[in-house]
Tab-separated table of C-alpha atoms and ligand atoms in Angstrom:
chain	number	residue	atom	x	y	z
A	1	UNK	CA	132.582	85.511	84.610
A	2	UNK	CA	132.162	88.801	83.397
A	3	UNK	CA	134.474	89.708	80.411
A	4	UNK	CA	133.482	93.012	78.630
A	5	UNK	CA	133.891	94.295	74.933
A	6	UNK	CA	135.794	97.458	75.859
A	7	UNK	CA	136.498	99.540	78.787
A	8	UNK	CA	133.748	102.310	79.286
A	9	UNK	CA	131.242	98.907	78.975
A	10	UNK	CA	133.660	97.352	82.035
A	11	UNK	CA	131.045	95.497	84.362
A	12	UNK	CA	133.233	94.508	87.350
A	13	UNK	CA	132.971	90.714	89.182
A	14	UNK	CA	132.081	92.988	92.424
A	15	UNK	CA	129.291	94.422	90.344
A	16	UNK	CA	127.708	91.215	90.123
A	17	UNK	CA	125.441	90.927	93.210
A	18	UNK	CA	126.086	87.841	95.269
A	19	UNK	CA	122.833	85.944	95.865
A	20	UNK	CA	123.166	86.565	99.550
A	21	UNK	CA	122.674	90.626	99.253
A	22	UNK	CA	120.005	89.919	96.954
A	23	UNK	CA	118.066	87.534	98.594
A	24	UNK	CA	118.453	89.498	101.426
A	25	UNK	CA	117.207	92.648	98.967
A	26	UNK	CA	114.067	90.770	98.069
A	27	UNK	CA	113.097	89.937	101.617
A	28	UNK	CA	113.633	93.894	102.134
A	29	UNK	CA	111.258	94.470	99.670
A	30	UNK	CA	109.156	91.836	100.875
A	31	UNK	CA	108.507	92.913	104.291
A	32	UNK	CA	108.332	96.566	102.788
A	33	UNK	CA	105.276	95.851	100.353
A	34	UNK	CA	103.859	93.346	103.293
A	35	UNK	CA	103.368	96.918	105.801
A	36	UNK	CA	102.167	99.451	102.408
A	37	UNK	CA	98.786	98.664	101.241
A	38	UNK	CA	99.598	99.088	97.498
A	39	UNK	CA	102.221	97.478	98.371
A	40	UNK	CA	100.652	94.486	98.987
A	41	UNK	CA	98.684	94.070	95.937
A	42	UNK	CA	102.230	94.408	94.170
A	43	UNK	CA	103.852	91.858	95.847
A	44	UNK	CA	101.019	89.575	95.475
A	45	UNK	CA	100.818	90.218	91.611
A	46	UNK	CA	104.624	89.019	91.595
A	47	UNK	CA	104.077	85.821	93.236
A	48	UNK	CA	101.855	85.207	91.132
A	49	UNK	CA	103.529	85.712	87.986
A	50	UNK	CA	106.774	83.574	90.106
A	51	UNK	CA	104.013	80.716	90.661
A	52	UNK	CA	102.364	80.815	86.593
A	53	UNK	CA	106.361	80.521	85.836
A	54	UNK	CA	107.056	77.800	88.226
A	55	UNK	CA	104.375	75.494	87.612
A	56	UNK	CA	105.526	74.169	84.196
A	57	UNK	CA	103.774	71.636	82.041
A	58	UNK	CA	105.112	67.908	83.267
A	59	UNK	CA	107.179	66.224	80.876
A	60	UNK	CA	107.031	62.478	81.735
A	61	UNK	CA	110.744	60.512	81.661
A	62	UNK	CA	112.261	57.297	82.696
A	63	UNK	CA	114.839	57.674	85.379
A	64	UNK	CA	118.452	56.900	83.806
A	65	UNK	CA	119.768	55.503	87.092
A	66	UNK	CA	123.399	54.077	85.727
A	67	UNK	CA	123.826	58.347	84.395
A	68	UNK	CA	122.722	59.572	87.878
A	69	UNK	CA	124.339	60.995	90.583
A	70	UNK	CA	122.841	59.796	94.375
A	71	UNK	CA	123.639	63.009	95.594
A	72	UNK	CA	120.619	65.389	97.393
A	73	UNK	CA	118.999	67.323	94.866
A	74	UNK	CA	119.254	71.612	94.600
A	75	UNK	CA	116.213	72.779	95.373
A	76	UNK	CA	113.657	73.961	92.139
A	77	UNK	CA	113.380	77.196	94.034
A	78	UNK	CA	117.167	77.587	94.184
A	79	UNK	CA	118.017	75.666	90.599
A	80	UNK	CA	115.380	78.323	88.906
A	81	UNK	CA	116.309	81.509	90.542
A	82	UNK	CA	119.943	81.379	90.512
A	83	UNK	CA	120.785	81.761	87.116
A	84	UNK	CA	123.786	82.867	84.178
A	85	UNK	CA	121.665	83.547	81.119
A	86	UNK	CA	122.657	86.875	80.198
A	87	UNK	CA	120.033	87.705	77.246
A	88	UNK	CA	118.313	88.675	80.402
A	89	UNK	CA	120.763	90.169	82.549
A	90	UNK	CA	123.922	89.524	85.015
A	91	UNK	CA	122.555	89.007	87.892
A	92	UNK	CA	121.732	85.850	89.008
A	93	UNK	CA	118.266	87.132	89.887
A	94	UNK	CA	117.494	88.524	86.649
A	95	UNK	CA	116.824	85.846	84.376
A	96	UNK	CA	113.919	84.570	86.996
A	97	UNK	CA	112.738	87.772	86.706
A	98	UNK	CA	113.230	88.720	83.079
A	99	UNK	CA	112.626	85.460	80.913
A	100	UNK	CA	108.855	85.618	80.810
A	101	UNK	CA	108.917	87.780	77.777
A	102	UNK	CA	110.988	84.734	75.656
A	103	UNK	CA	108.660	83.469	73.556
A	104	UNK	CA	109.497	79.185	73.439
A	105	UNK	CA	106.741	78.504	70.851
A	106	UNK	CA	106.511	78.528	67.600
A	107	UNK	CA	110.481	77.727	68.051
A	108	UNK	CA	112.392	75.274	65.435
A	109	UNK	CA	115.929	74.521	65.705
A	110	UNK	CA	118.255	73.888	62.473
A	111	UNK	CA	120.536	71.210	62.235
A	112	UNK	CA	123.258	71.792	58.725
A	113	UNK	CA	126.758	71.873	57.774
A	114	UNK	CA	128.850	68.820	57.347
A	115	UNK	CA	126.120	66.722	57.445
A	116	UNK	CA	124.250	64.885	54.282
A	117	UNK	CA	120.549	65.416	55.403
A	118	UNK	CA	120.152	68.776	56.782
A	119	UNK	CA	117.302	69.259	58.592
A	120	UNK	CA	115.064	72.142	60.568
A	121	UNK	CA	112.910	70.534	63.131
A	122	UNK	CA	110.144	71.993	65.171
A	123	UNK	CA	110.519	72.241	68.881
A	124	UNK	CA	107.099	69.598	69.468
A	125	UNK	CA	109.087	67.265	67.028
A	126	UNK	CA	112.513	67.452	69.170
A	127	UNK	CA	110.305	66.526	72.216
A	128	UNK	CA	109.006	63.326	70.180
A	129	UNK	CA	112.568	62.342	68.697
A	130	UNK	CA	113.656	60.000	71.800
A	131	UNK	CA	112.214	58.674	75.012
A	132	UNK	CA	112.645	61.398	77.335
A	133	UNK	CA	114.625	59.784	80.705
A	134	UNK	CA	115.691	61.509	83.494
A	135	UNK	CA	119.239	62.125	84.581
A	136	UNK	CA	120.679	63.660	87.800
A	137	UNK	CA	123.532	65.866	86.833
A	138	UNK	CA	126.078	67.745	88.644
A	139	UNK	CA	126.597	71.103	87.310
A	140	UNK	CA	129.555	73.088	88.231
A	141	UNK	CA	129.684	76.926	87.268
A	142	UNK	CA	133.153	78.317	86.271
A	143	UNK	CA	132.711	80.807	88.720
A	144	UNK	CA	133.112	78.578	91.999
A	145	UNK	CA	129.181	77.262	92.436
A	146	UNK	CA	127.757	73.825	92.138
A	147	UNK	CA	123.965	72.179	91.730
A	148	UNK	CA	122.324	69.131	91.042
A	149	UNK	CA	119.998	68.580	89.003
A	150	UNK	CA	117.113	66.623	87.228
A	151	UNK	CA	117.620	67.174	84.018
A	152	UNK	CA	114.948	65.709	81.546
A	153	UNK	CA	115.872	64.990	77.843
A	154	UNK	CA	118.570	62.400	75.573
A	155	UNK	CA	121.429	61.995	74.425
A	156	UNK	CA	122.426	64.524	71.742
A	157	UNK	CA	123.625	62.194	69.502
A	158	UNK	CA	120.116	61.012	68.833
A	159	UNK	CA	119.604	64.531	67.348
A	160	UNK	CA	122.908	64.317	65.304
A	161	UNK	CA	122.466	61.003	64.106
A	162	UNK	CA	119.447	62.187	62.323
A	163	UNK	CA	121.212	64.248	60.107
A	164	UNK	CA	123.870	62.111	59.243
A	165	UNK	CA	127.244	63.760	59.615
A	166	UNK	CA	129.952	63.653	56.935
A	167	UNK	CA	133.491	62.172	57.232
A	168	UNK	CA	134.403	66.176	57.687
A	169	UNK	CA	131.850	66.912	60.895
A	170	UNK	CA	134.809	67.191	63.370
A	171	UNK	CA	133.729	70.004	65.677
A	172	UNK	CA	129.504	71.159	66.357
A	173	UNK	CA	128.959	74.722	66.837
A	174	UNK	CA	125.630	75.758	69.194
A	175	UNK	CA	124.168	78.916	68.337
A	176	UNK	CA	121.240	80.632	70.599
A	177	UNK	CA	118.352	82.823	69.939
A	178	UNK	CA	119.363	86.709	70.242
A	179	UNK	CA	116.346	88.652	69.605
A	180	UNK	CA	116.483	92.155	71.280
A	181	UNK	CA	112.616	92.014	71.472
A	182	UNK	CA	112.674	89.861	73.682
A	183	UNK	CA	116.292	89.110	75.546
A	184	UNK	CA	116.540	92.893	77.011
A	185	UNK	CA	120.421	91.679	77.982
A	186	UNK	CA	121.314	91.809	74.333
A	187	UNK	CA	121.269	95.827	74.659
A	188	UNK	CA	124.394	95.476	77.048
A	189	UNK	CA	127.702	94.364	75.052
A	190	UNK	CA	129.402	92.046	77.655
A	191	UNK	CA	129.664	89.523	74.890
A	192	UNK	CA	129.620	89.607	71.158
A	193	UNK	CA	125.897	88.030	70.668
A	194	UNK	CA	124.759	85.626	69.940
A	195	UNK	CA	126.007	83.605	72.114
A	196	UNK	CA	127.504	80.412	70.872
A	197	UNK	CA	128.690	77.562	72.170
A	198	UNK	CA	130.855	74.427	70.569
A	199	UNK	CA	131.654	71.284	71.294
A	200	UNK	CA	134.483	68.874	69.735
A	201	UNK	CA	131.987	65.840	67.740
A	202	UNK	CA	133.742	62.806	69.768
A	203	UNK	CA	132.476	65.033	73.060
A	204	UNK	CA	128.906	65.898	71.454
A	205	UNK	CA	128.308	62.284	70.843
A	206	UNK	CA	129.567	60.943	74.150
A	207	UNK	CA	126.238	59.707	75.705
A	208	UNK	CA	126.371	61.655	78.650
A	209	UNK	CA	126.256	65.074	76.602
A	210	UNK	CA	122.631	65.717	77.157
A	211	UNK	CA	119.657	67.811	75.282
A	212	UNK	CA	117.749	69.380	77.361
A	213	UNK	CA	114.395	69.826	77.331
A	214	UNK	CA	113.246	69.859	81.064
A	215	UNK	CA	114.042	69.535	84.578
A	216	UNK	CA	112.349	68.498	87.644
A	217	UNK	CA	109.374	66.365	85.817
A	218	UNK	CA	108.491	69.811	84.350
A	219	UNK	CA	109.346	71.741	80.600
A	220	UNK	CA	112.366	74.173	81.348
A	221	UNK	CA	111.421	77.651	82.837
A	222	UNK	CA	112.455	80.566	80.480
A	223	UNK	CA	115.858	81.502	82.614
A	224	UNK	CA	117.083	77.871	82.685
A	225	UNK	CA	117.174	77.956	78.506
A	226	UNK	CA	114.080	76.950	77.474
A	227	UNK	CA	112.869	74.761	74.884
A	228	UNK	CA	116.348	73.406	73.946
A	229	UNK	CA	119.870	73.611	75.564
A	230	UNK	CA	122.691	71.766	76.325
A	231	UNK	CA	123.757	69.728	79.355
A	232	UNK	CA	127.356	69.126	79.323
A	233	UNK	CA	127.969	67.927	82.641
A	234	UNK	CA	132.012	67.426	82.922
A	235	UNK	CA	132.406	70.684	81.610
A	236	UNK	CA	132.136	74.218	83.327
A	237	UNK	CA	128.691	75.592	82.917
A	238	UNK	CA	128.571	78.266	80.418
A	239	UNK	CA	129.206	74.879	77.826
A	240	UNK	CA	125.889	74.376	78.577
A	241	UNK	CA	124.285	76.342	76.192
A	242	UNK	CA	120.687	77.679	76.597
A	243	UNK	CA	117.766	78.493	74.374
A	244	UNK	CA	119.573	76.822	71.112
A	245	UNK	CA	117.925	77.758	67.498
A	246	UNK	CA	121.215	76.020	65.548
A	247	UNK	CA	123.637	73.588	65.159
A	248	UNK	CA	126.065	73.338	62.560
A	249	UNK	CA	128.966	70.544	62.165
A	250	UNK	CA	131.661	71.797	60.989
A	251	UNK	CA	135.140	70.514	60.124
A	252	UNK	CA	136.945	73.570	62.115
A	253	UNK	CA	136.739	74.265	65.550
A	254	UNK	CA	134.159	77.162	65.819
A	255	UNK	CA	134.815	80.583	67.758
A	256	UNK	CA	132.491	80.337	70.624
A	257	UNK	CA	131.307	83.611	72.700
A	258	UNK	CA	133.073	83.384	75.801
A	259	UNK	CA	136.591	82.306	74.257
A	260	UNK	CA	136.324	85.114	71.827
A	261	UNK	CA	135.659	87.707	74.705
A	262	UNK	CA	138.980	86.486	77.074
A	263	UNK	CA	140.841	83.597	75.653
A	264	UNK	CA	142.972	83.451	78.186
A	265	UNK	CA	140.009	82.847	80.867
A	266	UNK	CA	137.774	80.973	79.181
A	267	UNK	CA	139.487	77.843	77.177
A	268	UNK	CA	137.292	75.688	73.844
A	269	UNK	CA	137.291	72.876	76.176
A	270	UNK	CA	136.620	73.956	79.488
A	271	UNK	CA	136.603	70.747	80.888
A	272	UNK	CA	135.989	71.168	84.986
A	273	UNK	CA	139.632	70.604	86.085
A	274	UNK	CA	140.608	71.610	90.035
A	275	UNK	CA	144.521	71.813	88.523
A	276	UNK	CA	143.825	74.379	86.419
A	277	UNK	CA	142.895	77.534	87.871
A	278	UNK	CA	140.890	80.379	86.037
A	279	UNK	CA	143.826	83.336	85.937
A	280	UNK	CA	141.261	85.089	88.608
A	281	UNK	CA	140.527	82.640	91.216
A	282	UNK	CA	141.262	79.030	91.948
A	283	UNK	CA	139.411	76.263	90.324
A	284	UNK	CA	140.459	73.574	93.718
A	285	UNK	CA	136.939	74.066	95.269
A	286	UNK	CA	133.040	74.195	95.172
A	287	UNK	CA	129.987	76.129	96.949
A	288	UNK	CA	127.202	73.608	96.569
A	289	UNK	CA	124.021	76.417	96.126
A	290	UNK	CA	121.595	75.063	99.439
A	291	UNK	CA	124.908	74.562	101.576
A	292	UNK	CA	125.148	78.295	102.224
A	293	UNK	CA	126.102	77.889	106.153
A	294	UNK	CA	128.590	80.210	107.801
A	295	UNK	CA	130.642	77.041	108.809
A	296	UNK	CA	129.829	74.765	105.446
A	297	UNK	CA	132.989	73.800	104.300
A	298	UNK	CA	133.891	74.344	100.681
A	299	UNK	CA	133.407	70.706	98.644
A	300	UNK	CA	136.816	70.019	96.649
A	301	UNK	CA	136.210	70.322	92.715
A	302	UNK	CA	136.466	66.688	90.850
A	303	UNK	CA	138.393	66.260	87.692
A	304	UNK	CA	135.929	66.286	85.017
A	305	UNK	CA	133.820	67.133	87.679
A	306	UNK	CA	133.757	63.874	88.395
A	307	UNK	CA	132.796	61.927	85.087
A	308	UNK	CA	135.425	59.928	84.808
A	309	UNK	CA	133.689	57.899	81.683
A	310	UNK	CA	134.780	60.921	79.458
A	311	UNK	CA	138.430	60.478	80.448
A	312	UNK	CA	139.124	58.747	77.475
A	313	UNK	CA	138.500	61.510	75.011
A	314	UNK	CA	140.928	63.583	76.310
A	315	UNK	CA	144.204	60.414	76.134
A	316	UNK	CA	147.583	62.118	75.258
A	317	UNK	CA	145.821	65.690	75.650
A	318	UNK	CA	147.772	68.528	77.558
A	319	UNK	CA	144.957	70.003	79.643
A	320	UNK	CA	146.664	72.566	80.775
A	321	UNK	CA	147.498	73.644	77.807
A	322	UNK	CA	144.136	73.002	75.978
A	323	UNK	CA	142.005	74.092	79.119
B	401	MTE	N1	123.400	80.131	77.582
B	401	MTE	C1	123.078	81.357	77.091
B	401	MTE	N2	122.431	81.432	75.921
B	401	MTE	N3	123.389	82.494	77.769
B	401	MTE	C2	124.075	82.467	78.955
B	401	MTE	O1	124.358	83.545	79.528
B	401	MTE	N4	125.134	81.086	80.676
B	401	MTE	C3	125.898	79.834	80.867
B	401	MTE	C4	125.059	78.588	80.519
B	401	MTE	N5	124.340	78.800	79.278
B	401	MTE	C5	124.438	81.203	79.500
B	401	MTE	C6	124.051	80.039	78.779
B	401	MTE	C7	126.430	79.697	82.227
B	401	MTE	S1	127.719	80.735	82.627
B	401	MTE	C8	125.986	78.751	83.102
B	401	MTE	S2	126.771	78.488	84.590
B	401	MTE	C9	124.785	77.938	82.821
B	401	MTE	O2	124.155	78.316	81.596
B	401	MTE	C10	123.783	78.141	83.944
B	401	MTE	O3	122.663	77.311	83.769
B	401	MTE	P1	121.493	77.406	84.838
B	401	MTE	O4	121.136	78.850	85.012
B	401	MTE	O5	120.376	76.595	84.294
B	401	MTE	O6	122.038	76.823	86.130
C-alpha cells in the first residue's frame, strides 16, 4: 500500500520485499555470519538485541471470551516481525529492526476538541484507566494478509468518556508521534506525516474498537505501535493506528494520511469488504501469515471481516460508494 507524494519519490509495490525473499535474506546472512568469526559475534549481538526487544514487561488482563475469536493464534515471532509502521521503514522487516530507538516513556497522549473536559494524560495513567482484558482479534491488512492476535487493552470509549464529548463530537481524529529523531522513515515522503488516522464517533465508541496497550500478556514492542494505538478490527489495518500522542473530536470528518495520499485507494471508512476491491488487486481473499504452504489455499475475506455486531452502523450506507 505504497502511495507516494510525487513521482521521482515513486516507491513501487514490487519494491516492497515480500517476507519470503527476506526471510530467506536473513537466513543468508545467518548462515554467512555462523562460518566468519566476526561474524559470529555480530550475529550474536543481534539476537540479543531481538531477545531484550521480545521479552516485554507482562501486562496482566482478563480474557474477554464473548470479543474473541477461537481461531489458532499468529505466532509472536511472526505478529512482531511482520510489520506496516512506516516511521521506520517499508519493509515489513524494518520496523523489528528499526523501532528500538522510539522512545515510549515519558509519553502522554492529549485528548481535546469537541469535548467539555479536555484532558492530557500520561501513558502510566492510560494503563490504570480500565481493567486491562484480553481480546483475540483478527486483523486483516489492506494489502491481502491476515493475523490473529492477543491484543491487551479496553474499549476506547472508556478513554472518550473521560473527556466528555459535546453534542458536536461527530468524527475522532488519531494523530501519531513523528519525530525524525527517532522514526528514521519520516526522512522518506511516502506520506504526508504525521500520520493520522480517524474514525466516525458511533464507530470509536462501538465496544469492540479497542486501545491498545499490549499483546501476547506482554507491553507492545516498538514496531507494533507502542504505548498506545488503535485496534479496529472490522476495518483494514492501516485504521489501526500506532504510537498515538492525540485525539481530537471533531464535528467534521478529519483528512487522514492514507486518504489524502490516493483517495481513490484508500476510502475514510475502510471497512474490510471482499465486494469491494482496492483499484489494484482484489479484496475476495486472505493469506493468513503462518499458513505460508505452497498448496495453502487462500482463506475468503469476511464482510467486516467478519464482525457482524458492527453491521448496524453502517444501515442505509452505500459501501461501495463510501468504501
Ligand atoms: N500506524 C502508524 N503510525 N504508521 C504506520 O505505518 N501502518 C498501518 C497500521 N498502523 C501504520 C500504522 C498498517 S498499514 C497496518 S496493516 C497495521 O498498522 C499493522 O499493524 P501490525 O504491524 O501491528 O500488524
Amino acid at each position: 500500500m505504497l502511495i507516494k507524494p510525487s513521482q521521482d519519490q515513486l516507491v513501487l509495490p514490487s519494491e516492497i520485499t515480500p517476507r519470503e525473499v527476506y526471510e530467506d535474506r536473513r537466513r543468508f546472512l545467518a548462515r554467512m555470519a555462523a562460518t566468519a568469526a566476526v561474524g559470529s559475534a555480530v550475529w550474536e549481538m543481534a539476537n540479543r538485541e531481538a531477545f531484550a526487544q521480545a521479552a516485554g514487561q507482562r501486562l496482566a488482563a482478563t480474557a474477554n471470551a464473548a470479543l474473541s475469536t477461537q481461531e489458532k493464534q499468529t505466532s509472536f515471532k511472526d505478529a512482531s516481525s511482520y510489520n506496516n509502521f512506516y516511521e521506520f521503514g517499508t519493509d515489513k522487516g524494518d520496523p523489528v529492526e528499526n523501532a528500538h530507538t522510539l522512545k515510549t516513556r515519558p509519553w502522554t497522549v492529549t485528548i481535546e476538541g469537541e469535548v467539555k473536559k479536555p484532558i492530557t494524560l500520561d501513558i502510566d495513567r492510560i494503563l490504570k484507566l480500565a481493567p486491562l482484558e484480553e481480546r483475540v482479534y483478527r486483523l486483516r491488512c489492506v494489502e491481502g494478509w491476515s493475523m490473529v492476535i492477543p491484543w491487551v487493552g479496553y474499549s476506547l470509549s472508556t478513554l472518550l468518556k473521560q473527556v466528555e464529548p459535546t453534542g458536536n463530537a461527530k468524527y475522532v481524529e488519531f494523530t501519531t508521534l513523528a519525530d525524525p529523531r527517532q522514526m528514521p522513515g519520516l526522512r522518506s515522503p511516502v506520506l504526508n506525516w504525521p500520520y493520522v488516522e480517524g474514525l466516525r464517533m458511533d464507530e470509536a465508541m462501538h465496544p469492540l474498537a479497542l486501545l491498545g496497550l499490549g499483546m501476547y500478556g506482554q507491553v507492545l514492542p516498538n514496531q507494533n505501535g507502542a504505548p498506545v494505538r488503535l485496534v479496529v478490527p472490522w476495518k483494514y489495518g492501516f485504521k489501526s493506528a500506532k504510537s498515538i500522542v492525540r485525539i481530537r473530536l471533531t464535528s467534521r470528518q478529519p483528512r487522514t494520511a492514507w486518504n489524502d495520499s490516493a483517495p481513490n485507494e484508500y476510502g475514510f471508512y475502510s471497512n474490510v469488504n471482499p465486494e469491494v476491491d482496492h483499484p489494484r488487486w482484489s479484496q475476495a481473499t486472505e493469506r493468513r501469515i503462518g499458513e505460508d504452504g505452497f498448496f495453502q489455499k487462500k482463506r475468503k475475506t469476511l464482510m467486516f471481516n467478519g464482525y457482524d455486531q458492527v453491521a448496524s452502523l453502517y444501515t442505509g450506507m452505500n459501501l461501495k460508494k463510501f468504501f
